PDB file of C-alpha atoms in Angstrom:
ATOM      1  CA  UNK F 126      16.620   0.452   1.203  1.00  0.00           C
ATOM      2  CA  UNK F 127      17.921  -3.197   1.398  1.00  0.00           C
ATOM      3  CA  UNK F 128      19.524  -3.177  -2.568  1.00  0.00           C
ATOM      4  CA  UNK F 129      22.239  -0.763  -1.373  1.00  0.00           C
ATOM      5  CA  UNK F 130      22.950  -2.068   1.906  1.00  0.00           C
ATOM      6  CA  UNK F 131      23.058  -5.796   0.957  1.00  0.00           C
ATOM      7  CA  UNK F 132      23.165  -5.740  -2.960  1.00  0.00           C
ATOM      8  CA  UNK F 133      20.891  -8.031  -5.632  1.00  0.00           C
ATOM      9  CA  UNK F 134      22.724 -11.212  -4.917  1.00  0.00           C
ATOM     10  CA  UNK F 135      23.686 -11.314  -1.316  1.00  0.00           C
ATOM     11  CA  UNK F 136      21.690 -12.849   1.434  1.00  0.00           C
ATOM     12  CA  UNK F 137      19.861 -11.409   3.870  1.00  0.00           C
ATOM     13  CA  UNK F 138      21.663 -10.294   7.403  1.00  0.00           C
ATOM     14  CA  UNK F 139      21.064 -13.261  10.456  1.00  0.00           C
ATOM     15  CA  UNK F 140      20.616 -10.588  12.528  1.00  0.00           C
ATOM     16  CA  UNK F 141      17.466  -9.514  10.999  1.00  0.00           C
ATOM     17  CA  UNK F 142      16.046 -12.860  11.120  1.00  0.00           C
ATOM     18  CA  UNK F 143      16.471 -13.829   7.597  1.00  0.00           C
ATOM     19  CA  UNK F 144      13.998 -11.378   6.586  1.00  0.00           C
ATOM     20  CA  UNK F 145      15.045  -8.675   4.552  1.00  0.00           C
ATOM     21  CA  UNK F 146      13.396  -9.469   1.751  1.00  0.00           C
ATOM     22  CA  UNK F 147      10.200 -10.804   2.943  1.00  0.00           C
ATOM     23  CA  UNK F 148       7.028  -9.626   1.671  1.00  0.00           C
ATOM     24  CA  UNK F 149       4.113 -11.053   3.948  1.00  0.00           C
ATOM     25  CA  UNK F 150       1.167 -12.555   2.336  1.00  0.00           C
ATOM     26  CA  UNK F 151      -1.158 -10.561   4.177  1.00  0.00           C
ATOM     27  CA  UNK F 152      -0.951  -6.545   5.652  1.00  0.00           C
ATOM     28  CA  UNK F 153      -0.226  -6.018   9.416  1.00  0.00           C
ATOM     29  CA  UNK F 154      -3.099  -4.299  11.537  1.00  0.00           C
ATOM     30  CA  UNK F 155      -1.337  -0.810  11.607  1.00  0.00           C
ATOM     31  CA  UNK F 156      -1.158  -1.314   7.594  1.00  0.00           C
ATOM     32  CA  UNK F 157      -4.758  -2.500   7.589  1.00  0.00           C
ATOM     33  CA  UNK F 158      -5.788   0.628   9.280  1.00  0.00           C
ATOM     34  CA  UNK F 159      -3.724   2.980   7.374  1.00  0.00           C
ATOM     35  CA  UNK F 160      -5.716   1.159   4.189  1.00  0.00           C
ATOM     36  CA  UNK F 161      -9.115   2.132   6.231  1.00  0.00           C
ATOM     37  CA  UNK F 162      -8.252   5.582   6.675  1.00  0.00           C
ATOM     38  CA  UNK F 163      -6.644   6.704   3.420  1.00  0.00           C
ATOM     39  CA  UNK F 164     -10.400   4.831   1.748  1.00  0.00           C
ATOM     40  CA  UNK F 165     -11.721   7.236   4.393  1.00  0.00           C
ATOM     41  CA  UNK F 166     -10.025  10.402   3.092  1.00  0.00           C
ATOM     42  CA  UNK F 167     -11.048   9.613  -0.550  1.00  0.00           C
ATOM     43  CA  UNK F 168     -14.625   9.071   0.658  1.00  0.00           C
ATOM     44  CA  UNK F 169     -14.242  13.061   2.217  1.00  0.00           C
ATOM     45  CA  UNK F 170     -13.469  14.348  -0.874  1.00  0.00           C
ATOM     46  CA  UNK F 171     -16.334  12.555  -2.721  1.00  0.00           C
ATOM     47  CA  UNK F 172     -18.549  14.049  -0.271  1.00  0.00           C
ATOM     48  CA  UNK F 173     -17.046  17.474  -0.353  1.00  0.00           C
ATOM     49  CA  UNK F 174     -17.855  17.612  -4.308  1.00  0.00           C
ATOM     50  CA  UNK F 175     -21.472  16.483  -3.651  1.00  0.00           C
ATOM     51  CA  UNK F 176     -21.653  19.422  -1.391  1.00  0.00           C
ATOM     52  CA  UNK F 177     -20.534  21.767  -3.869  1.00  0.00           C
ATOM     53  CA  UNK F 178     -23.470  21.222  -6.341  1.00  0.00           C
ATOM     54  CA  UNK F 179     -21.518  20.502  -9.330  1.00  0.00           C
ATOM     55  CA  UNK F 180     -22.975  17.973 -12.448  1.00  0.00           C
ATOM     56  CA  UNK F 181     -20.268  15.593 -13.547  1.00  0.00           C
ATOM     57  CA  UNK F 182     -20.653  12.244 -15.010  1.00  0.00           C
ATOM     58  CA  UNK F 183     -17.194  10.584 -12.827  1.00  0.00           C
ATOM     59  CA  UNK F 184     -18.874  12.315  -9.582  1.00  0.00           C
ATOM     60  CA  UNK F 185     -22.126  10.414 -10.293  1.00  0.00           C
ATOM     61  CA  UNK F 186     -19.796   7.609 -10.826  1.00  0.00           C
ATOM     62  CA  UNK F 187     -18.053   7.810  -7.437  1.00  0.00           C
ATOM     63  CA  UNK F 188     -21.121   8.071  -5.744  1.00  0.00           C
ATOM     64  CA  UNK F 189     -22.356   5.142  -6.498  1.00  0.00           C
ATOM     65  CA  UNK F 190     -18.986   3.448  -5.201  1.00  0.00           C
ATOM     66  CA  UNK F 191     -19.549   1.817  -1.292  1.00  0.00           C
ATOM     67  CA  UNK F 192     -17.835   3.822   1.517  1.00  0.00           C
ATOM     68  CA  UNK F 193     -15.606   2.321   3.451  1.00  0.00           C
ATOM     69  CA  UNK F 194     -18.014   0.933   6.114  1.00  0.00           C
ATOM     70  CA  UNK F 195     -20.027  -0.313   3.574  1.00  0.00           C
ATOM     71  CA  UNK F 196     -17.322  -2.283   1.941  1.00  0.00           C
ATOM     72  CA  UNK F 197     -16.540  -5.865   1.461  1.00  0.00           C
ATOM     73  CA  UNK F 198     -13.345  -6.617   4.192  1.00  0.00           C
ATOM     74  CA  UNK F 199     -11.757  -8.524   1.382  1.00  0.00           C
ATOM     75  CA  UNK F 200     -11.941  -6.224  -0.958  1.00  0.00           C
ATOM     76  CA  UNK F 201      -9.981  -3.199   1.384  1.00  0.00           C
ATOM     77  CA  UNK F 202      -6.787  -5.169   2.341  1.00  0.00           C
ATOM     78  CA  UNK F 203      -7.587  -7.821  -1.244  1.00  0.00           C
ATOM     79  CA  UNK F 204      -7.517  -6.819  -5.239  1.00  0.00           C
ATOM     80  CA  UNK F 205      -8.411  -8.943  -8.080  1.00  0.00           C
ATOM     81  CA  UNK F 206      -5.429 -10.564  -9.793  1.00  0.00           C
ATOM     82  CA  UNK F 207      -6.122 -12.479 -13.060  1.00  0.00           C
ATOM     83  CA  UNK F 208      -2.765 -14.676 -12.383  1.00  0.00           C
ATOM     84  CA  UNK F 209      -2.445 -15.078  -8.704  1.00  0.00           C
ATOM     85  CA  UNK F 210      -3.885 -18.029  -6.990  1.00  0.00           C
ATOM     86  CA  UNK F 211      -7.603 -18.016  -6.246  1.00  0.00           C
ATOM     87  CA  UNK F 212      -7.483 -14.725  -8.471  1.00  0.00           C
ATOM     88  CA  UNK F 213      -6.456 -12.607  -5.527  1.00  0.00           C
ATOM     89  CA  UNK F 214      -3.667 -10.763  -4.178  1.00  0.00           C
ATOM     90  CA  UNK F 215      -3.183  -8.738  -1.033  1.00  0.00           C
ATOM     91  CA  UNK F 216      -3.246  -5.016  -1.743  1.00  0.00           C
ATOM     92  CA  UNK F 217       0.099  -4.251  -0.802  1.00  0.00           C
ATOM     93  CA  UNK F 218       1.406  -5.881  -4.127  1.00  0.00           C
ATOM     94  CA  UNK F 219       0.058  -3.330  -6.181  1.00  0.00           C
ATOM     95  CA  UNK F 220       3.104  -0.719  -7.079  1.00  0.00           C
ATOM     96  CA  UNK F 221       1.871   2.641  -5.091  1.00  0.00           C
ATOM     97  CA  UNK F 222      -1.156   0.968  -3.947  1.00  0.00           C
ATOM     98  CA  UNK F 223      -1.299   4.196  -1.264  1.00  0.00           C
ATOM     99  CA  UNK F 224      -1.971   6.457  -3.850  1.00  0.00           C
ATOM    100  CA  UNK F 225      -3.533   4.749  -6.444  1.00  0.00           C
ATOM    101  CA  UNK F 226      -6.828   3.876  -7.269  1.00  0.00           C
ATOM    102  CA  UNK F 227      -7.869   0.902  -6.293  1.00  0.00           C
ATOM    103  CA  UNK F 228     -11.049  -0.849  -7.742  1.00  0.00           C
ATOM    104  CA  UNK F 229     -13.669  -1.123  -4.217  1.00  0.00           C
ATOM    105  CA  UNK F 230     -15.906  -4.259  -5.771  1.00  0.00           C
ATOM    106  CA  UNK F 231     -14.890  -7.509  -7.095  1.00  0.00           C
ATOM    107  CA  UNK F 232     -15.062  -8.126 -10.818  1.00  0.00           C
ATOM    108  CA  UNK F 233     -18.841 -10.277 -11.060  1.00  0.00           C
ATOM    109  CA  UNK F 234     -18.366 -13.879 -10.430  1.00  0.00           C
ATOM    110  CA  UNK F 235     -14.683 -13.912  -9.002  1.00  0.00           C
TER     111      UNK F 235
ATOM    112  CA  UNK L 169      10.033  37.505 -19.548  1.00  0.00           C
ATOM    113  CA  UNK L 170       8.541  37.289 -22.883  1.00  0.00           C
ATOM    114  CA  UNK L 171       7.572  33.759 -22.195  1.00  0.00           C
ATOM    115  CA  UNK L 172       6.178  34.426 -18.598  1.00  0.00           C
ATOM    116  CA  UNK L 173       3.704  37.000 -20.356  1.00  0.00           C
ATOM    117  CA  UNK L 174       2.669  33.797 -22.692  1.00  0.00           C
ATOM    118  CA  UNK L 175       2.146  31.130 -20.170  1.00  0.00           C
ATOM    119  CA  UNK L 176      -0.394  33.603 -18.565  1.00  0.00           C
ATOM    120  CA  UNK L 177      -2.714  33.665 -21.417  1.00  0.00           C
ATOM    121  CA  UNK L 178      -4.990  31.314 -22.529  1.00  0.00           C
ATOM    122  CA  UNK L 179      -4.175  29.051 -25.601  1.00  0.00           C
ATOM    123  CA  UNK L 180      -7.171  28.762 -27.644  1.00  0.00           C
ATOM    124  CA  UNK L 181      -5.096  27.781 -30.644  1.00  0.00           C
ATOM    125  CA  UNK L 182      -5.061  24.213 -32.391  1.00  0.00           C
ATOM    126  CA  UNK L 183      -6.872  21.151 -31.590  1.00  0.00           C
ATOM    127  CA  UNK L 184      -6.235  21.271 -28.299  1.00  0.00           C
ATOM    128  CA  UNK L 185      -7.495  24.910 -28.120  1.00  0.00           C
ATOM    129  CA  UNK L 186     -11.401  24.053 -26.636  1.00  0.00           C
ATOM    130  CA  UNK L 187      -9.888  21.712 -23.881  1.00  0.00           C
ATOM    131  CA  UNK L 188      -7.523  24.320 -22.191  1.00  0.00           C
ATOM    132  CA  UNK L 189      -9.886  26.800 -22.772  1.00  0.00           C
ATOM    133  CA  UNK L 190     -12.389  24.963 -20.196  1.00  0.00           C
ATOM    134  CA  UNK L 191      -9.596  24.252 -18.109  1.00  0.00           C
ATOM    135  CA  UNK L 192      -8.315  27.741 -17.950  1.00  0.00           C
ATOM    136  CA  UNK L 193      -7.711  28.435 -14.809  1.00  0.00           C
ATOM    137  CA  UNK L 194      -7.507  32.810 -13.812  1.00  0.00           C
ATOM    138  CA  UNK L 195      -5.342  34.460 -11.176  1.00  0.00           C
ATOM    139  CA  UNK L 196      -7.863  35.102  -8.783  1.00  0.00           C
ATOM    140  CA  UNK L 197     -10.654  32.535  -8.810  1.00  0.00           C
ATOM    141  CA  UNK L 198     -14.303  33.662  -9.140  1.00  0.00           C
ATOM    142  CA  UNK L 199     -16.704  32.614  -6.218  1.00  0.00           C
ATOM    143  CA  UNK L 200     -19.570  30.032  -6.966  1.00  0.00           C
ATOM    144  CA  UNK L 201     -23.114  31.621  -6.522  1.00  0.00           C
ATOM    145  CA  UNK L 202     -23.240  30.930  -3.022  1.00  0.00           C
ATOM    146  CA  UNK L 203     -19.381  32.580  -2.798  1.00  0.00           C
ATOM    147  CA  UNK L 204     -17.661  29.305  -2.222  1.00  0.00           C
ATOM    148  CA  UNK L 205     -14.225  28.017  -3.497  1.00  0.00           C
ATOM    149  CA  UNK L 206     -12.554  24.874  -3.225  1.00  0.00           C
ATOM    150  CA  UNK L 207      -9.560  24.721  -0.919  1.00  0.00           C
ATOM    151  CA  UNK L 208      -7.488  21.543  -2.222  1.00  0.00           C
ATOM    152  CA  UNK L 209      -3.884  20.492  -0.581  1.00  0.00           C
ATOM    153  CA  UNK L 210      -1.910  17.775  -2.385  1.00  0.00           C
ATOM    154  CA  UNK L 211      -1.176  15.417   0.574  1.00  0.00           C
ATOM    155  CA  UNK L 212       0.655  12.857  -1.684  1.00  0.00           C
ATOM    156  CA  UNK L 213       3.434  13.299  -4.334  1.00  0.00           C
ATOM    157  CA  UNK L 214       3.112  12.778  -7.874  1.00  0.00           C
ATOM    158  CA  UNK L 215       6.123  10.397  -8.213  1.00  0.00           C
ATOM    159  CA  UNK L 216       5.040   7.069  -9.502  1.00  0.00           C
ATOM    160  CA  UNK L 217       1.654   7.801 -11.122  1.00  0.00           C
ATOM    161  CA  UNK L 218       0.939   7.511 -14.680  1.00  0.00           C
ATOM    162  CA  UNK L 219       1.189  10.493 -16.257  1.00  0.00           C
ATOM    163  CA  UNK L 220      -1.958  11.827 -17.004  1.00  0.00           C
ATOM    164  CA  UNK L 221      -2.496  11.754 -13.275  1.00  0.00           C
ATOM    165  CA  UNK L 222       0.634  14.010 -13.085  1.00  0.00           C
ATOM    166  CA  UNK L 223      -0.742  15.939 -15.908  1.00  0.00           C
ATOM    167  CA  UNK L 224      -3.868  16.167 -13.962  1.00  0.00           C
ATOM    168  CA  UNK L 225      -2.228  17.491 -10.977  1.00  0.00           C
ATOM    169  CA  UNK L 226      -0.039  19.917 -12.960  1.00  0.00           C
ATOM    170  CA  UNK L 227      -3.175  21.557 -14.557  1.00  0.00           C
ATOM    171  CA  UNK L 228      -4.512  22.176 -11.356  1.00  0.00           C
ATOM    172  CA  UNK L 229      -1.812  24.617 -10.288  1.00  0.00           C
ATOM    173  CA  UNK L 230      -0.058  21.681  -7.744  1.00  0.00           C
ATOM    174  CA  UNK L 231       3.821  21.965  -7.707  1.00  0.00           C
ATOM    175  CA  UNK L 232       4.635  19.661  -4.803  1.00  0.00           C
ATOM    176  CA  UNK L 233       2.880  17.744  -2.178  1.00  0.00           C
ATOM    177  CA  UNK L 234       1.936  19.534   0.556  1.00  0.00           C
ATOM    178  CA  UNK L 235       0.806  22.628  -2.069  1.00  0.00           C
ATOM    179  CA  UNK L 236      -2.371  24.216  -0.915  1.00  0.00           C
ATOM    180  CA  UNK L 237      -4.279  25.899  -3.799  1.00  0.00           C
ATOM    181  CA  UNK L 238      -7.692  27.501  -4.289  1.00  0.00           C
ATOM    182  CA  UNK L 239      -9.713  27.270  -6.994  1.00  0.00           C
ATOM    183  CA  UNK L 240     -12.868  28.599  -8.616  1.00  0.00           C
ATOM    184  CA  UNK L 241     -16.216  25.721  -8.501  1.00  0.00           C
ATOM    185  CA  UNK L 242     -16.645  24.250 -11.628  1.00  0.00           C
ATOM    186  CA  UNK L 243     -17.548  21.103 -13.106  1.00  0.00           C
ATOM    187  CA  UNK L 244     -14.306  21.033 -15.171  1.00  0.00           C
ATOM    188  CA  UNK L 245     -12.229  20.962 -12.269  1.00  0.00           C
ATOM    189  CA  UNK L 246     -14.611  18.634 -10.419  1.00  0.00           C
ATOM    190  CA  UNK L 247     -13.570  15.818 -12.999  1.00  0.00           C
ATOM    191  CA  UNK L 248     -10.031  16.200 -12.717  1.00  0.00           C
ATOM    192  CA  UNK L 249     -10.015  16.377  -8.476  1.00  0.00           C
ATOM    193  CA  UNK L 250     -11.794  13.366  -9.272  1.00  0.00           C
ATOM    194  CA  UNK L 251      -8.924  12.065 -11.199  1.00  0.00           C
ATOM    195  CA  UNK L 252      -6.591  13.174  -8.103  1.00  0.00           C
ATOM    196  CA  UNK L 253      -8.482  11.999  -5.078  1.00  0.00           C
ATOM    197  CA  UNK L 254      -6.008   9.896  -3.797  1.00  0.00           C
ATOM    198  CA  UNK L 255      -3.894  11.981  -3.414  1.00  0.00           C
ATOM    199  CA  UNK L 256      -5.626  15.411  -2.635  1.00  0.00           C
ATOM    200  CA  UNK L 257      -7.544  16.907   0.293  1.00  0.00           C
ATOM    201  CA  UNK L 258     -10.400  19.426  -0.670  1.00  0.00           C
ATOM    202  CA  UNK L 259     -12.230  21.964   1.588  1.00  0.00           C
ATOM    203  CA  UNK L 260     -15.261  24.382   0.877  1.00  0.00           C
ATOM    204  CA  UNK L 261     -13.985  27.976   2.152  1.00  0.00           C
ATOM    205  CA  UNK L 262     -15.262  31.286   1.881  1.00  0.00           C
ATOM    206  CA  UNK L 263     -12.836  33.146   0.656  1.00  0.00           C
ATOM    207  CA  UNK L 264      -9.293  32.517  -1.139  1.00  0.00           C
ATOM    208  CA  UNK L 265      -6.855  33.680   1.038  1.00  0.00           C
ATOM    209  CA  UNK L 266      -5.014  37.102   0.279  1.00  0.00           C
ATOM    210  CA  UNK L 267      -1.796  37.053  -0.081  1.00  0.00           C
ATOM    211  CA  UNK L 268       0.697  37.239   3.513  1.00  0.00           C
ATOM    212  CA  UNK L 269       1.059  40.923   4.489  1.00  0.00           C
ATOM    213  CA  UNK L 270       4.807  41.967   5.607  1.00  0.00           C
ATOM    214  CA  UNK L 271       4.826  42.138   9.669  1.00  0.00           C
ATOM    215  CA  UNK L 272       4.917  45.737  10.556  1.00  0.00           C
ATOM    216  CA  UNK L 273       8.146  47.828  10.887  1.00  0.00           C
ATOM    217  CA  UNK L 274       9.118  49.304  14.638  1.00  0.00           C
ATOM    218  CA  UNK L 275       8.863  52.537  12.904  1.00  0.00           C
ATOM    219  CA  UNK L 276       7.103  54.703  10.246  1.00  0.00           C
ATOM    220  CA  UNK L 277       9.240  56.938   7.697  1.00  0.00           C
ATOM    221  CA  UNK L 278       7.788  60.535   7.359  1.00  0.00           C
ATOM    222  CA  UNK L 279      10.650  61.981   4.855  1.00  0.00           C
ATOM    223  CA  UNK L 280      14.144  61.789   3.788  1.00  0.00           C
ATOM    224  CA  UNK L 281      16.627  64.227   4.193  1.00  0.00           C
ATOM    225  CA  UNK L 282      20.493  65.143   2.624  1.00  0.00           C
ATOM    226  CA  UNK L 283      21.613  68.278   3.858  1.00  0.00           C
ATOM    227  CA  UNK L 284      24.182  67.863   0.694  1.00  0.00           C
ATOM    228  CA  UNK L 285      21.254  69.553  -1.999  1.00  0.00           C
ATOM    229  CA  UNK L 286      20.536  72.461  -1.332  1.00  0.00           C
ATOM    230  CA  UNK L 287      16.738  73.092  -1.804  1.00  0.00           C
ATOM    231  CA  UNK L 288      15.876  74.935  -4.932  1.00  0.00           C
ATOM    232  CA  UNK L 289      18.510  73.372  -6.681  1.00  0.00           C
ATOM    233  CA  UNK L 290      18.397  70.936  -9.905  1.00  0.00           C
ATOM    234  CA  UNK L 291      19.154  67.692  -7.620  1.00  0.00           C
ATOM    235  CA  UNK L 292      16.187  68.878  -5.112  1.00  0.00           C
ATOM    236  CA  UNK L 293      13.543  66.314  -6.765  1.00  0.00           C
ATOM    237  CA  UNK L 294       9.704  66.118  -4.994  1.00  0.00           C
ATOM    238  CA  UNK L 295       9.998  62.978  -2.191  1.00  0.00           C
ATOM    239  CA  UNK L 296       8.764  60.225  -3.626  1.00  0.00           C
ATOM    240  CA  UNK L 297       5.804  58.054  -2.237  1.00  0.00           C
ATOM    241  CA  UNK L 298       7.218  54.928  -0.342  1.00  0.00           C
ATOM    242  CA  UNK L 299       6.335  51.705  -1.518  1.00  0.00           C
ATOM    243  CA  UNK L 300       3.669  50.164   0.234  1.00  0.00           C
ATOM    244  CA  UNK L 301       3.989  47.005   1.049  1.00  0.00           C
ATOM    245  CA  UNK L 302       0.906  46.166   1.972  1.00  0.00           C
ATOM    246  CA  UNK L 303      -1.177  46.703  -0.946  1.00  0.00           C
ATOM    247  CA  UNK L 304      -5.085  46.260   0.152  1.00  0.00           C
TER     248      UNK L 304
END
């Protein structure tokens, strides 16, 4: 969106207060609750395969992962990043985090 | 044609023969025993993922977000929805829906008539049946 209207090597417009290529450190509330309901919709479909009586070894898998009430508040909106600072990063930094897997626990010890 | 009439059949040739043949996937999917299918809509596009996910997604009949498609209850296809979650919805239904019948017409043909042939003659063929378009 911003490439074509400003190009790589121009700065940002005044007008939108500098920010045009801003990435905040942290999500917004509206993002934050987007995050909660899309971990909601993947927990649906877990449950919807339980409910089917089917035997698969990934199913087993994802059942044992925490729902979204039961999970860790840093680890909906935060991933583990070997290189970033403190070892995390927010969410939104991971390319197509919205569709994507991402991991619902913390590796051990970080 | 010719290679519509192949992609219809299963390939049980080569190495990769056993794995498509699990995955095959018939016109009209079979109920589970209790007469249940899956009901899955791709609420997310493809665009972006690695592509085994898009592989994934391809396999199970999906050819654009927003694609609804019903499938038979296996454990096959329970591993890769489980590969697609993000990006699917799935429902339990009772039935995969038939096919959408054509509206009904303001009118109902009972022959067809040319007073140019003369009956008896060679051009005076039996009327044929009208195609239904509402095949039960």
């Amino acid at each position: 969106m911003f490439g074509s209207v400003l190009g790589a090597f121009t700065p940002s417009f005044a007008a939108l207060g500098g920010k045009a290529w801003r990435i905040p450190w942290r999500l917004s509330k509206t993002r934050k609750a987007n995050v909660r309901k899309r971990l909601r919709e993947v927990d649906d479909v877990i449950d919807v395969l339980s409910a089917s009586g089917i035997e698969c070894k990934q199913l087993v898998l994802a059942q044992a992962l925490p729902k979204e009430h039961e999970m860790d508040t840093r680890d909906k909106y935060t991933t583990f990043s070997r290189t970033a600072k403190n070892h995390r990063k927010g969410v939104h930094k991971v390319p197509h985090f919205t569709k994507r897997p991402i991991p619902r626990t913390t590796p051990t010890g970080f | 044609m010719f290679r519509c009439l192949l992609q219809r059949t299963p390939r049980f040739s080569g190495i990769w023969g056993q794995r498509q043949a699990s995955t095959f996937i018939p016109q009209t999917p079979a109920a589970n025993q209790d007469g249940k299918f899956w009901k899955i809509t791709q609420t997310r596009s493809t665009i972006g993922l690695h592509p085994r996910t898009r592989e994934n997604a391809r396999v199970l009949g999906f050819k654009r977000r927003g694609h609804v498609v019903y499938r038979p209850i296996t454990n096959e296809l329970a591993g890769i929805i489980l590969k697609l979650k993000e990006i699917i919805k799935v429902e339990l239904v009772d039935q995969a829906v038939p096919i959408k019948k054509r509206a009904a017409d303001g009118f109902e043909v009972i022959g067809r008539m040319n007073p140019l042939i003369a009956p008896g003659s060679k051009a005076a063929k039996p009327l044929l049946a009208l195609r239904n378009r509402n095949p039960e």
